Coordinates of C-alpha atoms and ligand atoms in Angstrom, one line a residue:
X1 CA 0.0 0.0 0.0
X2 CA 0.8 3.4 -0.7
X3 CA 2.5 5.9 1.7
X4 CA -0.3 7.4 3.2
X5 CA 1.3 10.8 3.3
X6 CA 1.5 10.5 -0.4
X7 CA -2.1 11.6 0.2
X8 CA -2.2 14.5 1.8
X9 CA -2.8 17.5 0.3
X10 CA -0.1 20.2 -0.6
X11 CA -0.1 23.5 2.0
X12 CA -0.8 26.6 1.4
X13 CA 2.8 26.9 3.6
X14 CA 4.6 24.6 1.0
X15 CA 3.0 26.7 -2.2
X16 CA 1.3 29.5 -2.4
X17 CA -2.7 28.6 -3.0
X18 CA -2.9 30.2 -6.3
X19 CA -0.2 28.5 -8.0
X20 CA 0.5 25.2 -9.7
X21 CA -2.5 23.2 -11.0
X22 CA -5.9 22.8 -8.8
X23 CA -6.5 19.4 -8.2
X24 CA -9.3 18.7 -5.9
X25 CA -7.7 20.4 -2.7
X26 CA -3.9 20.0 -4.5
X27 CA -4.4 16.7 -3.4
X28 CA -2.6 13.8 -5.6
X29 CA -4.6 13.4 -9.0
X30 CA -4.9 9.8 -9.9
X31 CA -6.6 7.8 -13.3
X32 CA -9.4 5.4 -11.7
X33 CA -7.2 2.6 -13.1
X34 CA -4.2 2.9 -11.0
X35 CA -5.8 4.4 -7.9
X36 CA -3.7 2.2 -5.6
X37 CA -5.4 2.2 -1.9
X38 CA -7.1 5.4 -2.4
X39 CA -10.6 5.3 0.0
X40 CA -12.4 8.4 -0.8
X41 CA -12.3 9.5 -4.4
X42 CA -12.9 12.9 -5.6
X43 CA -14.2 12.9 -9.5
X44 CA -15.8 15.6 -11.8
X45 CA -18.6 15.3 -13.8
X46 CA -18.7 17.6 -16.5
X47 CA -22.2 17.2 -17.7
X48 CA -25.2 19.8 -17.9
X49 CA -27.6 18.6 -20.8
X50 CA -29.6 17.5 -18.3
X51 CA -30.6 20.8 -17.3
X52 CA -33.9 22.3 -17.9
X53 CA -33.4 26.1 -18.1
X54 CA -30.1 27.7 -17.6
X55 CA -27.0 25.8 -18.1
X56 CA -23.9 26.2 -17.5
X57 CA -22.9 23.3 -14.7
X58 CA -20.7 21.7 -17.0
X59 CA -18.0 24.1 -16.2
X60 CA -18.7 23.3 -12.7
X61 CA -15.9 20.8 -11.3
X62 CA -13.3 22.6 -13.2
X63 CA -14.2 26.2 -10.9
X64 CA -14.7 24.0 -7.9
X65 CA -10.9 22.6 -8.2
X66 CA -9.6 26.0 -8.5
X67 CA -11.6 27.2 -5.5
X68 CA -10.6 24.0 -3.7
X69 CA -7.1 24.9 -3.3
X70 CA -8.1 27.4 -0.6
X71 CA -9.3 24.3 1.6
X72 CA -7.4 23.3 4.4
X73 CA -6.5 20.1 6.2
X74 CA -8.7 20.7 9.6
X75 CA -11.9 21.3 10.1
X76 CA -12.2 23.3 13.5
X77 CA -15.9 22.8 14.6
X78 CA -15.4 19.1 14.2
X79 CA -11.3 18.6 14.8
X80 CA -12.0 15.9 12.0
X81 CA -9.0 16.0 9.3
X82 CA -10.3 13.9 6.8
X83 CA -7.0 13.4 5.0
X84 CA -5.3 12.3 7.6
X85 CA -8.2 9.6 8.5
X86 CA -8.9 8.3 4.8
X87 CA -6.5 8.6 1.8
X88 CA -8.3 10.8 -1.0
X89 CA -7.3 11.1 -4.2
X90 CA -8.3 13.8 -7.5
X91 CA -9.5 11.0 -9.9
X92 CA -10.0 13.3 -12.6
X93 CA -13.6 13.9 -14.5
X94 CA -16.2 11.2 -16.1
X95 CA -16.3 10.7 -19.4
X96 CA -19.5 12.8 -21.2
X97 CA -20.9 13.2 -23.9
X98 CA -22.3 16.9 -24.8
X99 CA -24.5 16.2 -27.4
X100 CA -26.2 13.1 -26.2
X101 CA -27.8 12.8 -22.7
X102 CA -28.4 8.8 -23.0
X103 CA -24.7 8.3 -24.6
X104 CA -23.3 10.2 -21.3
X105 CA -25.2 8.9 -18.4
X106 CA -23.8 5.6 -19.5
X107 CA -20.1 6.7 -20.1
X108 CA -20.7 8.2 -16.5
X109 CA -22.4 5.0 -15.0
X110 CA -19.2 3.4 -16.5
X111 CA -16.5 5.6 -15.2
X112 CA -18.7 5.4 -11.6
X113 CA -18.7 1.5 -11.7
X114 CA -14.5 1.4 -11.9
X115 CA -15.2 2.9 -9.1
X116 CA -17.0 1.4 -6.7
X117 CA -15.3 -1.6 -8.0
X118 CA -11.8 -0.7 -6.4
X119 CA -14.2 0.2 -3.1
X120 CA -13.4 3.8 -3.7
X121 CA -15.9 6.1 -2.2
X122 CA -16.8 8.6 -4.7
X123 CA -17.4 12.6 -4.0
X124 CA -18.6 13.7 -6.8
X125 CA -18.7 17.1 -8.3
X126 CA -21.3 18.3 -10.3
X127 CA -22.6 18.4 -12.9
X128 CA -26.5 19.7 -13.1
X129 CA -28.5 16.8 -11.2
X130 CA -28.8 14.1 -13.6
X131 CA -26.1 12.6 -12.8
X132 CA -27.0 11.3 -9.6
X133 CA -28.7 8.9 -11.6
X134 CA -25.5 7.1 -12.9
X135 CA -23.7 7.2 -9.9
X136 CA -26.6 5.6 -8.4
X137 CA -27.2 3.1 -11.0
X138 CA -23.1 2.1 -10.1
X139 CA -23.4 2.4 -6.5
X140 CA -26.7 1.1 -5.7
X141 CA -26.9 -1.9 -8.6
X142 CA -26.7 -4.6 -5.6
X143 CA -28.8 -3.3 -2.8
X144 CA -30.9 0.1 -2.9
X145 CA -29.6 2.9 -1.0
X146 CA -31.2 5.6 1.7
X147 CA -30.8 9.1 0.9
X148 CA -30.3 12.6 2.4
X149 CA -31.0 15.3 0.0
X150 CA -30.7 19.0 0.3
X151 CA -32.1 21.5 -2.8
X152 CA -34.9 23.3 -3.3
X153 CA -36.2 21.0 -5.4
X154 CA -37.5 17.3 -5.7
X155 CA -36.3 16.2 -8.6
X156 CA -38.9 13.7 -8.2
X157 CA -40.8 14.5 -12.0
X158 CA -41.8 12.3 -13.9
X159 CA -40.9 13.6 -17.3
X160 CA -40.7 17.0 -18.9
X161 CA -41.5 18.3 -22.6
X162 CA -44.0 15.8 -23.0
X163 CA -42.5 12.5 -21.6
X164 CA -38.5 13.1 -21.6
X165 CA -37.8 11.1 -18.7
X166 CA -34.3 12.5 -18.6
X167 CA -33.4 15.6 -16.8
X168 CA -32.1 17.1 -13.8
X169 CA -35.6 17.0 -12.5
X170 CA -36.4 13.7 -12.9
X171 CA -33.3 11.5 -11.6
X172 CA -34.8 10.5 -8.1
X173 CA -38.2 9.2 -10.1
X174 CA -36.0 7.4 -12.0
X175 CA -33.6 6.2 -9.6
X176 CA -36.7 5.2 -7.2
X177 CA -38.1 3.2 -9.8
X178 CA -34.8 1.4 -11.1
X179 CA -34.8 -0.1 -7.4
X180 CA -31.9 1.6 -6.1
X181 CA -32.8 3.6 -3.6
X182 CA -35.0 2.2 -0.8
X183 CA -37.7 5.7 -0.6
X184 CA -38.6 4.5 2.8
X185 CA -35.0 5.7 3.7
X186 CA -35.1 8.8 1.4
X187 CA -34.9 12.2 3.4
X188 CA -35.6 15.7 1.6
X189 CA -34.2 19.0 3.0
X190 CA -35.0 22.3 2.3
X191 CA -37.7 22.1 -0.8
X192 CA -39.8 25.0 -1.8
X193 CA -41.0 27.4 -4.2
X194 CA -43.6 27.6 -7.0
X195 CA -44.4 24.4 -8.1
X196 CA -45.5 22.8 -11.4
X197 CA -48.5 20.7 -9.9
X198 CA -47.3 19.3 -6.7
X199 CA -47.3 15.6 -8.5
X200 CA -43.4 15.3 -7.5
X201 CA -44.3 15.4 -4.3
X202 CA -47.6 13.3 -3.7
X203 CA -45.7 10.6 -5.8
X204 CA -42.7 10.8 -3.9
X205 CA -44.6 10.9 -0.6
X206 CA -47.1 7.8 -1.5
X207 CA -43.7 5.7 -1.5
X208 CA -42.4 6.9 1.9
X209 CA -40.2 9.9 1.8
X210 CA -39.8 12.4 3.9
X211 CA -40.1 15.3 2.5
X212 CA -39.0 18.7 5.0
X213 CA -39.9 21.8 3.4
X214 CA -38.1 24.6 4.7
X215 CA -40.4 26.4 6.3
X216 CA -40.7 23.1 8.9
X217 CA -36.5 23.0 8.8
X218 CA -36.9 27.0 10.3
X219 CA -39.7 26.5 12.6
X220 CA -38.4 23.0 14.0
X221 CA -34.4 23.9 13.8
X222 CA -31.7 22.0 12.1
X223 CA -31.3 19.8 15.5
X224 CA -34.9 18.4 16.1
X225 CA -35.0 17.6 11.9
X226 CA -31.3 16.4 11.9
X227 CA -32.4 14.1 14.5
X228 CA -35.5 12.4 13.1
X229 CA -33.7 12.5 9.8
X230 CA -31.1 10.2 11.4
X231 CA -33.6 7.9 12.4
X232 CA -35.1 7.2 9.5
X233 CA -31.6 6.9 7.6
X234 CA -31.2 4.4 10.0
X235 CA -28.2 1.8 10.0
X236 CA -28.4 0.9 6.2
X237 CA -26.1 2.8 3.3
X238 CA -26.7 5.9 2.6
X239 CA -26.1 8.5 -0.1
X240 CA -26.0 12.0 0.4
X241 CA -27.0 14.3 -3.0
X242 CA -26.6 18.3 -2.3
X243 CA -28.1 20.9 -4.7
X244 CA -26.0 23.9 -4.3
X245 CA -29.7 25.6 -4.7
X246 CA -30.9 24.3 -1.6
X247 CA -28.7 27.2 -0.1
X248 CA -30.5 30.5 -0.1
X249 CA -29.6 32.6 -3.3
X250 CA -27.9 34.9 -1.3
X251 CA -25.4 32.2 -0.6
X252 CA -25.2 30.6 -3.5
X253 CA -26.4 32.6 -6.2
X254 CA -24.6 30.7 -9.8
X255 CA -27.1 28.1 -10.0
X256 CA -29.5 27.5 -12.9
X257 CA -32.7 27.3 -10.4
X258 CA -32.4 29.1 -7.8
X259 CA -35.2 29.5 -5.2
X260 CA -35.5 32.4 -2.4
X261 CA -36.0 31.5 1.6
X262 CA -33.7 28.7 1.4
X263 CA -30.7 27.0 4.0
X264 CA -28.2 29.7 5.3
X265 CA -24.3 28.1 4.9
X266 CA -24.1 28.0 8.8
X267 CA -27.5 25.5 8.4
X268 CA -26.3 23.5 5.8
X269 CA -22.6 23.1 7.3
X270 CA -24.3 22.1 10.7
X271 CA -26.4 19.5 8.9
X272 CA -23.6 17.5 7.1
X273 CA -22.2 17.2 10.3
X274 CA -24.8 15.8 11.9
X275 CA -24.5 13.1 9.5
X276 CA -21.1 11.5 11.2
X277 CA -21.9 8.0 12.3
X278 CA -24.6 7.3 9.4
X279 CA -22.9 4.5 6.9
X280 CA -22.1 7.1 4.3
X281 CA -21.4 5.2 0.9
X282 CA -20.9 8.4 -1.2
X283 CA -22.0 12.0 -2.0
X284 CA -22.4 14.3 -4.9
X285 CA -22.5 18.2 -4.7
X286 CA -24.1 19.8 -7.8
X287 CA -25.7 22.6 -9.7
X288 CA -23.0 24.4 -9.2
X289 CA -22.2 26.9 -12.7
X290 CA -19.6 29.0 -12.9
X291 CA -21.2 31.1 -15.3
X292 CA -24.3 32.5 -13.5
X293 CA -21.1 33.2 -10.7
X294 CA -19.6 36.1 -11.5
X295 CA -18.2 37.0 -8.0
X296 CA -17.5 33.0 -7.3
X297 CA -18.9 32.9 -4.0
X298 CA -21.2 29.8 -5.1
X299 CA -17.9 28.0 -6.2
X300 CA -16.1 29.0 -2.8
X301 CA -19.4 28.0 -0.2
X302 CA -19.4 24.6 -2.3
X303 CA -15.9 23.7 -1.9
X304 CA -16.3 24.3 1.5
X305 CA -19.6 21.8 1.7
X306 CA -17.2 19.5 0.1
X307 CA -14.7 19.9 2.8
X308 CA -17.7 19.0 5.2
X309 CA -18.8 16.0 3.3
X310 CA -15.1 14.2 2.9
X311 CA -14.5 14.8 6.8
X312 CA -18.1 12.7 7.6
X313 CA -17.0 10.6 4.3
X314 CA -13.8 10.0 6.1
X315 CA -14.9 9.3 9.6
X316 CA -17.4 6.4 7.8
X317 CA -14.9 5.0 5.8
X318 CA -12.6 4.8 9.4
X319 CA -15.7 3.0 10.8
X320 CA -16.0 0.9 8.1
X321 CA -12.9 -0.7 8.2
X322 CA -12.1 -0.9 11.9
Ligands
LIG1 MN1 -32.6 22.2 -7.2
LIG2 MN1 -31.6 19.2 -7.7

């Protein structure tokens, strides 16, 4: 096996943070095929045909890297250092396909399925939300999965521009259907808005998920919710999926959907934490696009989620192997 501190990241007291080229946190970059005893793998999926209005989320992991060099190696509510506890590794982007949605969700199911076959845990980057689907179909292809999902959205549709069952609207529908993720395990966070018809959420209800809208999430606080939310979870896998546009736009404005009244950062930092101890299997952060983010803060608050998924990442994958 490797030597682990081949893994950690390089300093910002090595190397300045702006300079030399932005892997994920200037950690090591790695190809999927030679990822030698790497645990938690950090990938970018460069895909946005999926979206329904304004694109632009293909340019997402590419900002996210460069924004990621500003992370650090501690995190100092938790005292977790999740390179020190798991080795992580850049494993570069997906394969895609920009001019065919059906071609690219199975070069991404692909790329996901090397994997999860070397037991890598996969945090991926976004990406609009259709490509939870393929990591899904990768992770979840033996048993189905719980969930905890945070946007403003669903993405429980059934199909858009007359029965297109493809979209970053649709990937839980589908996903819930394929079998691989157990909606009796399936916890939503922060939804709101106008709504098409309100059939995303009576069908996603009528097969047992929890759906929190965020005016609950304010009136009950993030600890009561967190807490049931754990419960239901349970002791099974589960996946977490964040929608940058769960975050209020104020936050997080360079998203293609954004939705007023949503999660402050404090809320949403708070609430990934609270997932240490769950059997975390893998996570996704997406939405995120670079062009609707002129001053970058979206990119910057999202690298910083990511910091906060990898240390609860890290701390299951410790669990996991004790
Ligand atoms: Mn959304
Ligand atoms: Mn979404």
């Amino acid at each position: 096996m490797s030597d682990p501190r081949s893994f950690l990241p390089v300093t910002g007291m090595e190397l300045p943070r702006f300079a030399g080229i932005p892997t994920f946190a200037r950690l090591p970059w790695m190809a999927v095929e030679c990822a030698e005893g790497v645990q938690i793998g950090i990938l970018g999926i460069p895909f946005d045909a999926g979206t329904t209005n304004r694109p632009g989320a293909r340019h997402g992991p590419r900002q996210l890297r460069d924004a990621s060099t500003q992370i650090r190696l501690i995190n100092q509510a938790t005292g977790v250092r999740p390179f020190h506890l798991a080795r992580c590794a850049d494993l570069g982007d997906s394969p895609v396909n920009p001019a065919d949605v059906r071609d690219s969700l199975e070069r991404i199911e692909g790329f996901m399925r090397a994997v999860v076959q070397r037991g890598i845990v996969p945090m991926s980057l976004g990406g609009d939300h259709l490509v939870s689907l393929p990591i899904l179909r990768a992770l979840a292809r033996e048993r189905p999965v719980g969930m905890i999902h945070f946007d403003a959205h669903t993405d429980f549709y059934d199909s858009y521009f007359g029965g297109y069952r493809y979209t970053h609207g649709t990937p839980f529908r589908r996903a819930a259907e394929e079998g691989l993720l157990d909606t009796r395990r399936v916890v939503q966070i922060g939804i709101r808005g106008s709504a098409y018809d309100g059939e995303d959420v009576e069908w996603a209800r009528s097969h047992g998920v929890r759906i929190v809208m965020i005016e609950e999430l304010v009136d009950r606080g993030v600890e009561a919710v967190m807490a049931e939310a754990r419960a239901i979870l349970g002791d099974g896998p589960v996946y977490v999926s964040f929608d940058i546009d769960g975050l209020d736009p104020a936050f997080a404005p360079g998203t293609g959907t954004p939705e007023i009244g949503g999660l402050t950062t404090h809320q949403a930092q708070r609430m990934i934490r609270s997932l240490d101890g769950l059997d975390l299997v893998g996570a996704d952060l997406v939405e995120v696009s670079p062009p609707l983010d002129p001053t970058g803060l979206t990119a910057w608050t999202a690298v910083n989620l990511v910091f906060e998924l990898l240390c609860v990442l890290a701390r299951a994958v410790v669990r996991r192997s004790a």
